[in-house]
């Protein structure tokens, strides 16, 4: 055995039939996920949020540097501050900063600068990416594959939220500088994504969209 290694104790073996059944069943679970913009204010217990963040934290990362940090906000005053700041940015975006082509791409989603979900949803999880790490002697240490790693962690976070029975939205107010300020994050971190988490509103609606077919997203070389 290599130094600092151990046998793969955690692997769970299944028969090929079980693997086929599990892959198919999980696809059906995940295909029910939708990005939700209309939230209920119903509370979600903190331990659920702790668990989905720990699932995200189990993601693979470049050199296992785990270059992510999550701020979970249920404090109403802080949610309000975030909403006000995000809507301020979005007003600039929808009111002129966004190129016409981008606004046209967003039109089918019916989004605009109003972001009520930012103070209605019981939790906001803000994901920060750590562009570098402070070394022992106070220098800037290099982090590897930061966007890839953080993107994978957020993908697992979204999967965990959906699997738990809650809904979320990958919200990207842009620019997101205000989030590091409000959350008082250190200078090596930049906001990566903001996810409101909770239950859908009773009258929740989602845009009519479709996902690409297998042949549009994959090619097999056998
Ligand atoms: N950040 C803006 C615009 C927006 C961008 C994408 I990419 C979307 O999928 C939806 C909206 C907003 O949140 O309104």
mmCIF file of C-alpha atoms and ligand atoms in Angstrom:
data_model
loop_
_atom_site.group_PDB
_atom_site.id
_atom_site.type_symbol
_atom_site.label_atom_id
_atom_site.label_comp_id
_atom_site.label_asym_id
_atom_site.label_seq_id
_atom_site.Cartn_x
_atom_site.Cartn_y
_atom_site.Cartn_z
ATOM 1 C CA UNK A 1 0.000 0.000 0.000
ATOM 2 C CA UNK A 2 1.198 3.509 -0.837
ATOM 3 C CA UNK A 3 2.099 5.723 2.084
ATOM 4 C CA UNK A 4 -0.843 7.759 3.400
ATOM 5 C CA UNK A 5 -3.291 5.460 1.643
ATOM 6 C CA UNK A 6 -5.968 3.055 2.862
ATOM 7 C CA UNK A 7 -8.251 0.484 1.216
ATOM 8 C CA UNK A 8 -11.446 1.872 -0.345
ATOM 9 C CA UNK A 9 -13.724 0.925 2.553
ATOM 10 C CA UNK A 10 -16.598 3.186 1.561
ATOM 11 C CA UNK A 11 -17.333 1.632 -1.853
ATOM 12 C CA UNK A 12 -20.764 0.046 -2.032
ATOM 13 C CA UNK A 13 -20.983 -2.771 -4.589
ATOM 14 C CA UNK A 14 -24.207 -3.461 -6.536
ATOM 15 C CA UNK A 15 -25.084 -6.021 -9.186
ATOM 16 C CA UNK A 16 -25.210 -4.814 -12.779
ATOM 17 C CA UNK A 17 -29.017 -5.033 -12.706
ATOM 18 C CA UNK A 18 -29.075 -2.886 -9.570
ATOM 19 C CA UNK A 19 -26.724 -0.372 -11.173
ATOM 20 C CA UNK A 20 -28.989 -0.085 -14.219
ATOM 21 C CA UNK A 21 -32.040 0.316 -12.020
ATOM 22 C CA UNK A 22 -30.357 2.895 -9.750
ATOM 23 C CA UNK A 23 -29.034 5.010 -12.634
ATOM 24 C CA UNK A 24 -32.485 5.092 -14.206
ATOM 25 C CA UNK A 25 -34.303 5.787 -10.932
ATOM 26 C CA UNK A 26 -31.928 8.631 -10.018
ATOM 27 C CA UNK A 27 -32.346 10.178 -13.455
ATOM 28 C CA UNK A 28 -36.091 10.304 -12.857
ATOM 29 C CA UNK A 29 -35.558 11.916 -9.449
ATOM 30 C CA UNK A 30 -33.180 14.546 -10.863
ATOM 31 C CA UNK A 31 -35.293 15.296 -13.927
ATOM 32 C CA UNK A 32 -38.014 16.567 -11.594
ATOM 33 C CA UNK A 33 -35.714 19.343 -10.349
ATOM 34 C CA UNK A 34 -36.682 22.858 -11.415
ATOM 35 C CA UNK A 35 -35.156 26.239 -10.703
ATOM 36 C CA UNK A 36 -37.735 27.971 -8.530
ATOM 37 C CA UNK A 37 -38.194 31.721 -8.135
ATOM 38 C CA UNK A 38 -41.427 31.719 -6.097
ATOM 39 C CA UNK A 39 -40.753 30.605 -2.525
ATOM 40 C CA UNK A 40 -42.891 29.973 0.549
ATOM 41 C CA UNK A 41 -41.702 31.592 3.792
ATOM 42 C CA UNK A 42 -42.090 28.228 5.599
ATOM 43 C CA UNK A 43 -39.098 27.607 7.864
ATOM 44 C CA UNK A 44 -36.476 24.936 7.142
ATOM 45 C CA UNK A 45 -34.560 23.535 10.147
ATOM 46 C CA UNK A 46 -30.891 24.482 10.359
ATOM 47 C CA UNK A 47 -29.720 20.846 10.485
ATOM 48 C CA UNK A 48 -31.079 20.299 6.948
ATOM 49 C CA UNK A 49 -28.942 23.199 5.712
ATOM 50 C CA UNK A 50 -25.933 21.839 7.624
ATOM 51 C CA UNK A 51 -26.400 18.468 5.931
ATOM 52 C CA UNK A 52 -26.694 19.800 2.372
ATOM 53 C CA UNK A 53 -23.601 21.978 2.917
ATOM 54 C CA UNK A 54 -21.670 18.958 4.213
ATOM 55 C CA UNK A 55 -22.728 17.062 1.070
ATOM 56 C CA UNK A 56 -21.328 19.929 -1.039
ATOM 57 C CA UNK A 57 -18.172 19.847 1.086
ATOM 58 C CA UNK A 58 -17.634 16.199 0.138
ATOM 59 C CA UNK A 59 -17.044 17.216 -3.507
ATOM 60 C CA UNK A 60 -13.757 16.453 -5.255
ATOM 61 C CA UNK A 61 -11.436 19.434 -5.733
ATOM 62 C CA UNK A 62 -8.093 20.308 -7.289
ATOM 63 C CA UNK A 63 -5.355 18.899 -4.983
ATOM 64 C CA UNK A 64 -8.161 18.425 -2.412
ATOM 65 C CA UNK A 65 -7.848 22.127 -1.566
ATOM 66 C CA UNK A 66 -11.612 22.461 -1.096
ATOM 67 C CA UNK A 67 -11.509 26.090 -2.240
ATOM 68 C CA UNK A 68 -15.064 26.945 -1.171
ATOM 69 C CA UNK A 69 -16.890 28.554 1.726
ATOM 70 C CA UNK A 70 -20.632 28.682 2.366
ATOM 71 C CA UNK A 71 -22.532 31.394 4.246
ATOM 72 C CA UNK A 72 -26.024 30.279 5.277
ATOM 73 C CA UNK A 73 -28.252 33.255 6.045
ATOM 74 C CA UNK A 74 -31.655 33.076 7.732
ATOM 75 C CA UNK A 75 -31.320 36.384 9.588
ATOM 76 C CA UNK A 76 -34.174 38.549 8.176
ATOM 77 C CA UNK A 77 -32.229 41.833 8.368
ATOM 78 C CA UNK A 78 -29.304 40.341 6.503
ATOM 79 C CA UNK A 79 -31.584 38.784 3.876
ATOM 80 C CA UNK A 80 -33.188 42.196 3.386
ATOM 81 C CA UNK A 81 -29.786 43.867 2.940
ATOM 82 C CA UNK A 82 -28.849 41.236 0.357
ATOM 83 C CA UNK A 83 -32.147 41.695 -1.493
ATOM 84 C CA UNK A 84 -31.775 45.474 -1.614
ATOM 85 C CA UNK A 85 -28.181 45.265 -2.875
ATOM 86 C CA UNK A 86 -28.969 42.528 -5.442
ATOM 87 C CA UNK A 87 -31.990 44.403 -6.804
ATOM 88 C CA UNK A 88 -29.835 47.501 -7.110
ATOM 89 C CA UNK A 89 -27.378 45.576 -9.326
ATOM 90 C CA UNK A 90 -30.149 43.884 -11.301
ATOM 91 C CA UNK A 91 -31.835 47.236 -12.017
ATOM 92 C CA UNK A 92 -28.588 48.389 -13.619
ATOM 93 C CA UNK A 93 -28.416 45.080 -15.530
ATOM 94 C CA UNK A 94 -31.977 45.010 -16.876
ATOM 95 C CA UNK A 95 -32.123 48.780 -17.249
ATOM 96 C CA UNK A 96 -29.178 49.150 -19.617
ATOM 97 C CA UNK A 97 -26.013 47.243 -18.705
ATOM 98 C CA UNK A 98 -27.173 43.956 -20.246
ATOM 99 C CA UNK A 99 -26.588 43.571 -23.982
ATOM 100 C CA UNK A 100 -29.790 43.196 -26.053
ATOM 101 C CA UNK A 101 -28.778 39.644 -27.005
ATOM 102 C CA UNK A 102 -28.537 38.585 -23.352
ATOM 103 C CA UNK A 103 -31.923 40.133 -22.509
ATOM 104 C CA UNK A 104 -33.410 38.247 -25.461
ATOM 105 C CA UNK A 105 -31.947 34.960 -24.159
ATOM 106 C CA UNK A 106 -33.524 35.635 -20.740
ATOM 107 C CA UNK A 107 -36.936 36.719 -22.112
ATOM 108 C CA UNK A 108 -38.473 33.180 -22.065
ATOM 109 C CA UNK A 109 -37.663 32.935 -18.336
ATOM 110 C CA UNK A 110 -39.609 36.117 -17.576
ATOM 111 C CA UNK A 111 -36.950 37.321 -15.126
ATOM 112 C CA UNK A 112 -36.611 40.965 -14.118
ATOM 113 C CA UNK A 113 -34.846 43.087 -11.502
ATOM 114 C CA UNK A 114 -37.326 42.214 -8.738
ATOM 115 C CA UNK A 115 -35.949 39.448 -6.465
ATOM 116 C CA UNK A 116 -38.541 38.880 -3.685
ATOM 117 C CA UNK A 117 -37.200 35.349 -3.128
ATOM 118 C CA UNK A 118 -34.116 36.901 -1.518
ATOM 119 C CA UNK A 119 -36.054 37.752 1.608
ATOM 120 C CA UNK A 120 -38.994 35.322 1.363
ATOM 121 C CA UNK A 121 -36.969 32.081 1.196
ATOM 122 C CA UNK A 122 -36.053 30.902 4.727
ATOM 123 C CA UNK A 123 -32.371 30.437 3.818
ATOM 124 C CA UNK A 124 -29.883 31.971 1.433
ATOM 125 C CA UNK A 125 -26.735 29.934 0.892
ATOM 126 C CA UNK A 126 -23.966 32.049 -0.568
ATOM 127 C CA UNK A 127 -21.089 30.098 -2.035
ATOM 128 C CA UNK A 128 -17.680 31.749 -2.120
ATOM 129 C CA UNK A 129 -14.701 30.535 -4.157
ATOM 130 C CA UNK A 130 -11.243 30.905 -2.610
ATOM 131 C CA UNK A 131 -9.014 32.199 -5.417
ATOM 132 C CA UNK A 132 -5.902 31.651 -3.275
ATOM 133 C CA UNK A 133 -5.007 30.673 0.301
ATOM 134 C CA UNK A 134 -2.855 32.507 2.804
ATOM 135 C CA UNK A 135 0.358 30.514 3.434
ATOM 136 C CA UNK A 136 2.079 30.127 6.824
ATOM 137 C CA UNK A 137 4.465 32.973 5.978
ATOM 138 C CA UNK A 138 1.641 35.258 4.863
ATOM 139 C CA UNK A 139 2.085 34.849 1.080
ATOM 140 C CA UNK A 140 -0.654 34.057 -1.463
ATOM 141 C CA UNK A 141 -0.658 30.274 -2.028
ATOM 142 C CA UNK A 142 -1.961 29.023 -5.377
ATOM 143 C CA UNK A 143 -5.298 27.213 -5.522
ATOM 144 C CA UNK A 144 -5.898 24.843 -8.417
ATOM 145 C CA UNK A 145 -9.035 24.487 -10.561
ATOM 146 C CA UNK A 146 -11.011 26.823 -8.327
ATOM 147 C CA UNK A 147 -14.021 27.339 -10.637
ATOM 148 C CA UNK A 148 -14.226 23.676 -11.604
ATOM 149 C CA UNK A 149 -14.026 22.566 -7.961
ATOM 150 C CA UNK A 150 -16.512 25.108 -6.674
ATOM 151 C CA UNK A 151 -18.850 24.401 -9.586
ATOM 152 C CA UNK A 152 -18.831 20.694 -8.739
ATOM 153 C CA UNK A 153 -19.514 21.463 -5.045
ATOM 154 C CA UNK A 154 -22.466 23.673 -5.967
ATOM 155 C CA UNK A 155 -23.790 20.972 -8.305
ATOM 156 C CA UNK A 156 -23.732 18.533 -5.420
ATOM 157 C CA UNK A 157 -25.361 21.152 -3.171
ATOM 158 C CA UNK A 158 -28.220 21.612 -5.649
ATOM 159 C CA UNK A 159 -28.588 17.823 -5.915
ATOM 160 C CA UNK A 160 -28.685 17.484 -2.109
ATOM 161 C CA UNK A 161 -31.285 20.261 -1.784
ATOM 162 C CA UNK A 162 -33.492 18.606 -4.407
ATOM 163 C CA UNK A 163 -33.016 15.131 -2.925
ATOM 164 C CA UNK A 164 -34.026 16.457 0.519
ATOM 165 C CA UNK A 165 -37.340 17.698 -0.930
ATOM 166 C CA UNK A 166 -36.592 21.420 -1.080
ATOM 167 C CA UNK A 167 -36.179 23.808 -4.002
ATOM 168 C CA UNK A 168 -33.533 26.323 -4.965
ATOM 169 C CA UNK A 169 -32.365 28.707 -7.673
ATOM 170 C CA UNK A 170 -28.842 29.317 -8.915
ATOM 171 C CA UNK A 171 -28.947 33.068 -8.648
ATOM 172 C CA UNK A 172 -26.096 35.147 -10.059
ATOM 173 C CA UNK A 173 -26.599 38.812 -9.221
ATOM 174 C CA UNK A 174 -23.824 40.505 -11.106
ATOM 175 C CA UNK A 175 -21.495 41.960 -10.005
ATOM 176 C CA UNK A 176 -21.609 40.058 -6.705
ATOM 177 C CA UNK A 177 -18.991 42.053 -4.789
ATOM 178 C CA UNK A 178 -21.587 43.185 -2.256
ATOM 179 C CA UNK A 179 -21.990 39.625 -0.949
ATOM 180 C CA UNK A 180 -18.393 39.351 0.325
ATOM 181 C CA UNK A 181 -18.894 42.742 1.965
ATOM 182 C CA UNK A 182 -22.194 41.900 3.679
ATOM 183 C CA UNK A 183 -20.888 38.468 4.779
ATOM 184 C CA UNK A 184 -17.541 40.001 5.841
ATOM 185 C CA UNK A 185 -15.487 37.467 3.878
ATOM 186 C CA UNK A 186 -11.689 37.723 3.566
ATOM 187 C CA UNK A 187 -9.970 39.138 0.467
ATOM 188 C CA UNK A 188 -9.072 35.711 -0.990
ATOM 189 C CA UNK A 189 -12.776 34.901 -1.526
ATOM 190 C CA UNK A 190 -15.154 35.951 -4.278
ATOM 191 C CA UNK A 191 -18.875 35.260 -4.341
ATOM 192 C CA UNK A 192 -19.574 32.408 -6.758
ATOM 193 C CA UNK A 193 -23.315 31.745 -6.547
ATOM 194 C CA UNK A 194 -26.269 32.592 -4.340
ATOM 195 C CA UNK A 195 -28.889 29.921 -3.676
ATOM 196 C CA UNK A 196 -32.212 30.711 -1.972
ATOM 197 C CA UNK A 197 -33.411 27.467 -0.358
ATOM 198 C CA UNK A 198 -36.849 26.490 0.898
ATOM 199 C CA UNK A 199 -40.284 25.269 -0.149
ATOM 200 C CA UNK A 200 -42.033 26.449 -3.321
ATOM 201 C CA UNK A 201 -44.890 28.937 -2.900
ATOM 202 C CA UNK A 202 -48.370 27.340 -3.098
ATOM 203 C CA UNK A 203 -48.987 29.201 -6.377
ATOM 204 C CA UNK A 204 -45.473 28.578 -7.692
ATOM 205 C CA UNK A 205 -45.084 28.722 -11.465
ATOM 206 C CA UNK A 206 -42.033 27.833 -13.555
ATOM 207 C CA UNK A 207 -41.240 28.605 -17.190
ATOM 208 C CA UNK A 208 -42.137 26.016 -19.832
ATOM 209 C CA UNK A 209 -38.725 24.810 -20.930
ATOM 210 C CA UNK A 210 -37.227 21.585 -22.213
ATOM 211 C CA UNK A 211 -33.831 19.963 -21.779
ATOM 212 C CA UNK A 212 -31.703 18.810 -24.700
ATOM 213 C CA UNK A 213 -31.974 15.181 -25.845
ATOM 214 C CA UNK A 214 -29.169 12.684 -25.254
ATOM 215 C CA UNK A 215 -27.982 12.916 -28.859
ATOM 216 C CA UNK A 216 -27.693 16.699 -28.513
ATOM 217 C CA UNK A 217 -25.457 16.537 -25.436
ATOM 218 C CA UNK A 218 -23.473 13.331 -25.945
ATOM 219 C CA UNK A 219 -21.672 11.232 -28.503
ATOM 220 C CA UNK A 220 -20.568 7.672 -27.843
ATOM 221 C CA UNK A 221 -17.366 6.148 -29.229
ATOM 222 C CA UNK A 222 -17.596 2.382 -28.579
HETATM 223 N N1 LIG B 1 -28.599 37.753 -12.964
HETATM 224 C C1 LIG B 1 -29.820 38.190 -13.611
HETATM 225 C C2 LIG B 1 -29.978 37.697 -15.013
HETATM 226 C C3 LIG B 1 -30.124 36.233 -15.211
HETATM 227 C C4 LIG B 1 -29.068 35.520 -15.742
HETATM 228 C C5 LIG B 1 -29.202 34.178 -15.996
HETATM 229 I I1 LIG B 1 -27.644 33.204 -16.872
HETATM 230 C C6 LIG B 1 -30.391 33.503 -15.698
HETATM 231 O O1 LIG B 1 -30.516 32.142 -15.969
HETATM 232 C C7 LIG B 1 -31.467 34.223 -15.179
HETATM 233 C C8 LIG B 1 -31.315 35.579 -14.926
HETATM 234 C C9 LIG B 1 -31.028 37.814 -12.759
HETATM 235 O O2 LIG B 1 -30.878 37.018 -11.828
HETATM 236 O O3 LIG B 1 -32.125 38.297 -13.026
#
